[in-house]
mmCIF file of C-alpha atoms in Angstrom:
data_model
loop_
_atom_site.group_PDB
_atom_site.id
_atom_site.type_symbol
_atom_site.label_atom_id
_atom_site.label_comp_id
_atom_site.label_asym_id
_atom_site.label_seq_id
_atom_site.Cartn_x
_atom_site.Cartn_y
_atom_site.Cartn_z
ATOM 1 C CA MET N 164 3.784 -10.619 28.490
ATOM 2 C CA SER N 165 1.765 -12.407 25.831
ATOM 3 C CA ALA N 166 2.459 -12.224 22.087
ATOM 4 C CA ALA N 167 -0.551 -9.935 21.656
ATOM 5 C CA GLY N 168 0.788 -7.709 24.369
ATOM 6 C CA ARG N 169 4.213 -7.505 22.787
ATOM 7 C CA VAL N 170 2.730 -6.626 19.417
ATOM 8 C CA ARG N 171 0.500 -3.999 21.050
ATOM 9 C CA ALA N 172 3.463 -2.434 22.902
ATOM 10 C CA GLU N 173 5.648 -2.281 19.784
ATOM 11 C CA ALA N 174 2.767 -0.915 17.713
ATOM 12 C CA THR N 175 2.023 1.818 20.219
ATOM 13 C CA GLY N 176 5.599 2.968 20.143
ATOM 14 C CA ALA N 177 5.758 2.873 16.359
ATOM 15 C CA MET N 178 2.526 4.937 16.134
ATOM 16 C CA ARG N 179 3.825 7.579 18.476
ATOM 17 C CA THR N 180 6.994 7.796 16.459
ATOM 18 C CA PHE N 181 5.019 8.276 13.260
ATOM 19 C CA LEU N 182 2.745 10.964 14.767
ATOM 20 C CA ARG N 183 5.817 13.003 15.786
ATOM 21 C CA ARG N 184 6.878 13.181 12.096
ATOM 22 C CA ARG N 185 4.536 15.881 10.812
ATOM 23 C CA THR N 186 5.761 15.697 7.213
ATOM 24 C CA ALA N 187 5.084 11.954 7.092
ATOM 25 C CA VAL N 188 1.613 12.529 8.528
ATOM 26 C CA PHE N 189 0.853 15.283 6.008
ATOM 27 C CA PHE N 190 1.859 13.269 2.951
ATOM 28 C CA THR N 191 0.219 10.052 4.136
ATOM 29 C CA PHE N 192 -3.206 11.727 4.362
ATOM 30 C CA PHE N 193 -3.100 14.616 1.963
ATOM 31 C CA PHE N 194 -1.058 13.413 -1.016
ATOM 32 C CA PRO N 195 -3.887 11.187 -2.276
ATOM 33 C CA VAL N 196 -6.364 14.038 -1.835
ATOM 34 C CA VAL N 197 -4.084 16.248 -3.935
ATOM 35 C CA LEU N 198 -4.205 13.628 -6.678
ATOM 36 C CA ILE N 199 -8.011 13.634 -6.519
ATOM 37 C CA VAL N 200 -8.075 17.456 -6.763
ATOM 38 C CA ILE N 201 -5.833 17.335 -9.811
ATOM 39 C CA PHE N 202 -7.360 14.432 -11.726
ATOM 40 C CA ALA N 203 -10.958 14.334 -10.546
ATOM 41 C CA GLY N 204 -11.363 18.041 -10.021
ATOM 42 C CA LEU N 205 -9.179 19.773 -12.603
ATOM 43 C CA VAL N 206 -8.502 17.179 -15.345
ATOM 44 C CA ARG N 207 -12.036 15.844 -14.915
ATOM 45 C CA THR N 208 -11.816 12.125 -15.651
ATOM 46 C CA GLN N 209 -15.265 12.034 -17.224
ATOM 47 C CA GLY N 210 -14.562 11.658 -20.926
ATOM 48 C CA GLY N 211 -16.896 9.753 -23.167
ATOM 49 C CA SER N 212 -14.268 7.847 -25.146
ATOM 50 C CA SER N 213 -13.460 4.278 -24.156
ATOM 51 C CA ALA N 214 -9.791 4.737 -24.941
ATOM 52 C CA GLY N 215 -7.132 7.112 -23.773
ATOM 53 C CA LEU N 216 -5.845 8.269 -20.380
ATOM 54 C CA PHE N 217 -8.522 9.381 -17.881
ATOM 55 C CA SER N 218 -11.267 8.671 -20.385
ATOM 56 C CA GLN N 219 -13.347 6.591 -17.945
ATOM 57 C CA PRO N 220 -15.723 7.955 -15.281
ATOM 58 C CA THR N 221 -14.059 9.014 -12.005
ATOM 59 C CA GLY N 222 -15.392 5.961 -10.167
ATOM 60 C CA TYR N 223 -13.325 3.715 -12.449
ATOM 61 C CA TYR N 224 -10.161 5.190 -10.892
ATOM 62 C CA LEU N 225 -10.993 4.523 -7.213
ATOM 63 C CA PRO N 226 -8.437 1.611 -7.152
ATOM 64 C CA ALA N 227 -5.785 3.928 -8.573
ATOM 65 C CA TYR N 228 -6.320 6.547 -5.845
ATOM 66 C CA LEU N 229 -6.405 3.896 -3.141
ATOM 67 C CA ALA N 230 -3.270 2.405 -4.559
ATOM 68 C CA THR N 231 -1.282 5.559 -3.804
ATOM 69 C CA VAL N 232 -1.604 4.871 -0.092
ATOM 70 C CA VAL N 233 -1.829 1.042 -0.170
ATOM 71 C CA LEU N 234 1.370 0.835 -2.175
ATOM 72 C CA PHE N 235 3.646 3.801 -1.386
ATOM 73 C CA THR N 236 2.972 4.120 2.359
ATOM 74 C CA PRO N 237 3.912 0.611 3.580
ATOM 75 C CA LEU N 238 6.689 0.049 1.064
ATOM 76 C CA SER N 239 8.538 3.238 2.036
ATOM 77 C CA ARG N 240 7.748 3.224 5.761
ATOM 78 C CA VAL N 241 8.482 -0.431 6.505
ATOM 79 C CA GLY N 242 11.421 -0.583 4.100
ATOM 80 C CA SER N 243 13.091 2.468 5.669
ATOM 81 C CA GLU N 244 12.296 1.300 9.236
ATOM 82 C CA VAL N 245 13.890 -2.109 8.682
ATOM 83 C CA ALA N 246 16.963 -0.488 7.084
ATOM 84 C CA ARG N 247 17.214 2.006 9.952
ATOM 85 C CA TYR N 248 16.923 -0.701 12.604
ATOM 86 C CA ARG N 249 19.701 -2.639 10.757
ATOM 87 C CA ALA N 250 21.971 0.396 10.676
ATOM 88 C CA ASP N 251 21.442 1.101 14.358
ATOM 89 C CA ASN N 252 21.809 -2.536 15.392
ATOM 90 C CA ARG N 253 18.357 -2.416 16.985
ATOM 91 C CA PHE N 254 17.458 -5.847 15.824
ATOM 92 C CA GLU N 255 20.335 -7.289 17.729
ATOM 93 C CA LYS N 256 19.029 -5.637 20.900
ATOM 94 C CA LEU N 257 15.448 -6.745 20.234
ATOM 95 C CA ALA N 258 16.687 -10.337 19.757
ATOM 96 C CA THR N 259 17.528 -10.371 23.448
ATOM 97 C CA THR N 260 13.857 -9.699 24.322
ATOM 98 C CA PRO N 261 10.879 -12.032 24.027
ATOM 99 C CA LEU N 262 9.782 -10.056 20.891
ATOM 100 C CA SER N 263 10.136 -12.168 17.715
ATOM 101 C CA ARG N 264 10.776 -10.874 14.194
ATOM 102 C CA ALA N 265 7.258 -11.856 13.126
ATOM 103 C CA GLU N 266 5.777 -9.960 16.068
ATOM 104 C CA TRP N 267 7.881 -6.922 15.240
ATOM 105 C CA LEU N 268 6.685 -6.937 11.623
ATOM 106 C CA ALA N 269 3.091 -7.616 12.728
ATOM 107 C CA ALA N 270 3.250 -4.550 15.031
ATOM 108 C CA HIS N 271 4.545 -2.298 12.254
ATOM 109 C CA ALA N 272 2.083 -3.761 9.774
ATOM 110 C CA LEU N 273 -0.721 -3.051 12.234
ATOM 111 C CA VAL N 274 0.293 0.615 12.459
ATOM 112 C CA ASN N 275 0.411 0.897 8.662
ATOM 113 C CA VAL N 276 -2.988 -0.807 8.319
ATOM 114 C CA VAL N 277 -4.542 1.696 10.731
ATOM 115 C CA LEU N 278 -2.968 4.655 8.979
ATOM 116 C CA ILE N 279 -3.861 3.441 5.505
ATOM 117 C CA VAL N 280 -7.433 2.653 6.418
ATOM 118 C CA LEU N 281 -7.858 6.142 7.750
ATOM 119 C CA ALA N 282 -6.207 7.669 4.709
ATOM 120 C CA ALA N 283 -8.414 5.491 2.443
ATOM 121 C CA ALA N 284 -11.490 6.710 4.297
ATOM 122 C CA VAL N 285 -10.479 10.318 3.684
ATOM 123 C CA LEU N 286 -9.821 9.542 0.047
ATOM 124 C CA VAL N 287 -13.177 7.865 -0.460
ATOM 125 C CA VAL N 288 -15.034 10.773 1.135
ATOM 126 C CA ALA N 289 -13.075 13.246 -0.999
ATOM 127 C CA LEU N 290 -13.946 11.272 -4.148
ATOM 128 C CA LEU N 291 -17.653 11.244 -3.222
ATOM 129 C CA LEU N 292 -17.543 14.963 -2.764
ATOM 130 C CA THR N 293 -16.418 15.322 -6.410
ATOM 131 C CA GLY N 294 -19.558 13.497 -7.510
ATOM 132 C CA ALA N 295 -17.822 10.261 -8.416
ATOM 133 C CA ASN N 296 -20.202 7.372 -9.009
ATOM 134 C CA PHE N 297 -19.116 4.169 -7.234
ATOM 135 C CA THR N 298 -20.335 1.800 -4.565
ATOM 136 C CA VAL N 299 -18.832 1.980 -1.074
ATOM 137 C CA SER N 300 -18.546 -1.812 -0.879
ATOM 138 C CA PRO N 301 -17.844 -3.798 2.301
ATOM 139 C CA TRP N 302 -15.093 -5.492 0.315
ATOM 140 C CA LEU N 303 -13.040 -2.336 0.781
ATOM 141 C CA ALA N 304 -12.705 -3.378 4.436
ATOM 142 C CA PHE N 305 -10.861 -6.491 3.197
ATOM 143 C CA PHE N 306 -8.873 -5.259 0.219
ATOM 144 C CA VAL N 307 -7.322 -2.174 1.854
ATOM 145 C CA PRO N 308 -5.937 -3.910 4.980
ATOM 146 C CA ALA N 309 -4.901 -7.094 3.087
ATOM 147 C CA ALA N 310 -3.014 -5.152 0.431
ATOM 148 C CA SER N 311 -1.409 -3.053 3.117
ATOM 149 C CA VAL N 312 -0.036 -6.188 4.838
ATOM 150 C CA LEU N 313 1.099 -7.450 1.398
ATOM 151 C CA PHE N 314 3.202 -4.381 0.750
ATOM 152 C CA CYS N 315 4.418 -4.193 4.342
ATOM 153 C CA GLY N 316 5.892 -7.676 3.717
ATOM 154 C CA ILE N 317 7.497 -6.543 0.466
ATOM 155 C CA GLY N 318 8.762 -3.394 2.257
ATOM 156 C CA ALA N 319 10.384 -5.618 4.877
ATOM 157 C CA ILE N 320 12.067 -7.656 2.142
ATOM 158 C CA LEU N 321 13.443 -4.495 0.516
ATOM 159 C CA GLY N 322 14.643 -3.074 3.822
ATOM 160 C CA SER N 323 16.410 -6.366 4.669
ATOM 161 C CA LEU N 324 18.204 -6.533 1.321
ATOM 162 C CA ALA N 325 18.856 -2.868 0.525
ATOM 163 C CA ASP N 326 22.173 -1.167 1.152
ATOM 164 C CA GLY N 327 21.129 1.264 3.898
ATOM 165 C CA GLN N 328 18.037 3.443 4.482
ATOM 166 C CA ASP N 329 18.542 5.555 1.374
ATOM 167 C CA GLY N 330 18.791 2.412 -0.680
ATOM 168 C CA ALA N 331 15.618 1.054 0.835
ATOM 169 C CA ILE N 332 13.719 4.244 -0.013
ATOM 170 C CA ALA N 333 15.118 4.388 -3.479
ATOM 171 C CA ALA N 334 14.195 0.734 -4.095
ATOM 172 C CA SER N 335 10.708 1.292 -2.685
ATOM 173 C CA ASN N 336 10.060 4.210 -4.980
ATOM 174 C CA GLY N 337 11.698 2.457 -7.937
ATOM 175 C CA ILE N 338 9.284 -0.467 -7.559
ATOM 176 C CA ALA N 339 6.151 1.440 -6.496
ATOM 177 C CA LEU N 340 6.065 3.963 -9.334
ATOM 178 C CA PRO N 341 6.086 1.389 -12.196
ATOM 179 C CA LEU N 342 3.607 -0.806 -10.324
ATOM 180 C CA LEU N 343 1.235 2.131 -9.890
ATOM 181 C CA PHE N 344 0.908 2.568 -13.658
ATOM 182 C CA LEU N 345 1.321 -1.023 -14.755
ATOM 183 C CA SER N 346 -1.364 -2.599 -12.600
ATOM 184 C CA GLU N 347 -4.684 -1.586 -14.290
ATOM 185 C CA THR N 348 -5.013 1.480 -12.072
ATOM 186 C CA PHE N 349 -4.679 4.776 -13.973
ATOM 187 C CA VAL N 350 -3.881 3.092 -17.317
ATOM 188 C CA GLN N 351 -6.428 0.793 -18.896
ATOM 189 C CA PRO N 352 -5.128 -2.612 -20.182
ATOM 190 C CA ALA N 353 -6.347 -1.783 -23.668
ATOM 191 C CA LEU N 354 -3.711 0.978 -23.888
ATOM 192 C CA PHE N 355 -0.840 -1.514 -23.531
ATOM 193 C CA PRO N 356 0.562 -3.536 -26.466
ATOM 194 C CA ALA N 357 -1.152 -6.915 -26.880
ATOM 195 C CA TRP N 358 2.131 -8.756 -26.085
ATOM 196 C CA PHE N 359 2.528 -6.890 -22.802
ATOM 197 C CA ARG N 360 -0.991 -7.381 -21.348
ATOM 198 C CA PRO N 361 -0.399 -10.931 -20.000
ATOM 199 C CA LEU N 362 2.591 -9.524 -18.053
ATOM 200 C CA LEU N 363 0.232 -7.353 -16.043
ATOM 201 C CA ASN N 364 -0.688 -10.484 -14.087
ATOM 202 C CA ALA N 365 2.817 -10.497 -12.560
ATOM 203 C CA SER N 366 2.012 -7.339 -10.549
ATOM 204 C CA PRO N 367 0.647 -7.971 -7.050
ATOM 205 C CA LEU N 368 -1.134 -4.626 -7.213
ATOM 206 C CA VAL N 369 -3.206 -5.680 -10.257
ATOM 207 C CA TYR N 370 -5.282 -8.070 -8.177
ATOM 208 C CA PHE N 371 -6.052 -5.336 -5.692
ATOM 209 C CA ALA N 372 -7.083 -3.002 -8.544
ATOM 210 C CA ARG N 373 -9.279 -5.635 -10.216
ATOM 211 C CA GLY N 374 -10.913 -6.642 -6.984
ATOM 212 C CA VAL N 375 -11.679 -3.142 -5.823
ATOM 213 C CA ARG N 376 -12.983 -2.128 -9.199
ATOM 214 C CA ALA N 377 -15.189 -5.209 -9.465
ATOM 215 C CA ALA N 378 -16.597 -4.514 -6.000
ATOM 216 C CA THR N 379 -17.133 -0.792 -6.396
ATOM 217 C CA PHE N 380 -17.660 -0.060 -10.071
ATOM 218 C CA THR N 381 -18.165 -2.887 -12.537
ATOM 219 C CA GLY N 382 -20.608 -5.118 -10.622
ATOM 220 C CA GLY N 383 -18.814 -7.678 -8.502
ATOM 221 C CA ASP N 384 -17.559 -10.278 -11.020
ATOM 222 C CA GLY N 385 -14.155 -11.572 -9.932
ATOM 223 C CA VAL N 386 -14.165 -10.063 -6.413
ATOM 224 C CA VAL N 387 -13.743 -13.354 -4.600
ATOM 225 C CA PHE N 388 -10.958 -14.681 -6.877
ATOM 226 C CA ASN N 389 -8.951 -11.431 -6.592
ATOM 227 C CA ALA N 390 -9.498 -11.262 -2.832
ATOM 228 C CA GLY N 391 -8.132 -14.766 -2.527
ATOM 229 C CA VAL N 392 -5.028 -13.940 -4.568
ATOM 230 C CA VAL N 393 -4.376 -10.806 -2.498
ATOM 231 C CA LEU N 394 -4.797 -12.796 0.706
ATOM 232 C CA VAL N 395 -2.334 -15.549 -0.393
ATOM 233 C CA LEU N 396 0.184 -12.977 -1.590
ATOM 234 C CA ALA N 397 -0.155 -11.072 1.718
ATOM 235 C CA VAL N 398 0.540 -14.191 3.784
ATOM 236 C CA VAL N 399 3.529 -15.132 1.593
ATOM 237 C CA ALA N 400 5.003 -11.677 1.553
ATOM 238 C CA PHE N 401 4.618 -11.278 5.348
ATOM 239 C CA GLY N 402 6.223 -14.667 5.947
ATOM 240 C CA VAL N 403 9.197 -13.999 3.639
ATOM 241 C CA GLY N 404 9.623 -10.452 4.968
ATOM 242 C CA ALA N 405 9.609 -11.657 8.588
ATOM 243 C CA ALA N 406 12.105 -14.450 7.815
ATOM 244 C CA LEU N 407 14.502 -12.004 6.089
ATOM 245 C CA ILE N 408 14.649 -9.502 8.956
ATOM 246 C CA PRO N 409 18.283 -9.806 10.285
ATOM 247 C CA TRP N 410 17.389 -10.960 13.745
ATOM 248 C CA THR N 411 20.335 -12.134 15.840
ATOM 249 C CA GLU N 412 19.217 -14.817 18.246
#
């Protein structure tokens, strides 16, 4: 069997496993929609002031809503899967097959990309139904999958280093929640202290947020640069994540 065939077979099994978990399916697709209902529908992020939380038009917050699936879904799913495979000694068994650690991670990243793209599409439609003003840019077809692979790689790193599945989930949530609010998503840079603003550049999610916002809301300046950063980070994170998977040859 070719490498593509091995990835496809592993991805098919992973997708079937996910679809059997109804709770996971529900929160993957409907949690972001709940956020939109709360913030775009009830809170009404349409204020006229340039400062303050949720003071920008709803379209400004598209990267924030997309980040809820691009960030949380791959971090928690891949992190917990790697930790679970470690606990069950599944990697030792897989090491006796032609499947490599990079192929295994590619298969699970592919599943996450498919799920996240579908969830992002649902989210974009839901936002449009609220009357949000933004452009459905072709760049979304790059940023959403690329960022998904980036955080799949980081999830694999956490799952390889964490002390068990519970530790991987706790680490994923402990990293994802601060990143969500410290990456120019829901909170504007102007609301942070001046000394802290340069530190925002350390967040991998900030380049996703800037790129998506530039492509869909502010007019396109900086899209290519941020896309390049996200791509490089995705390649590096995937490579490190695959190398750390405890594969026993």
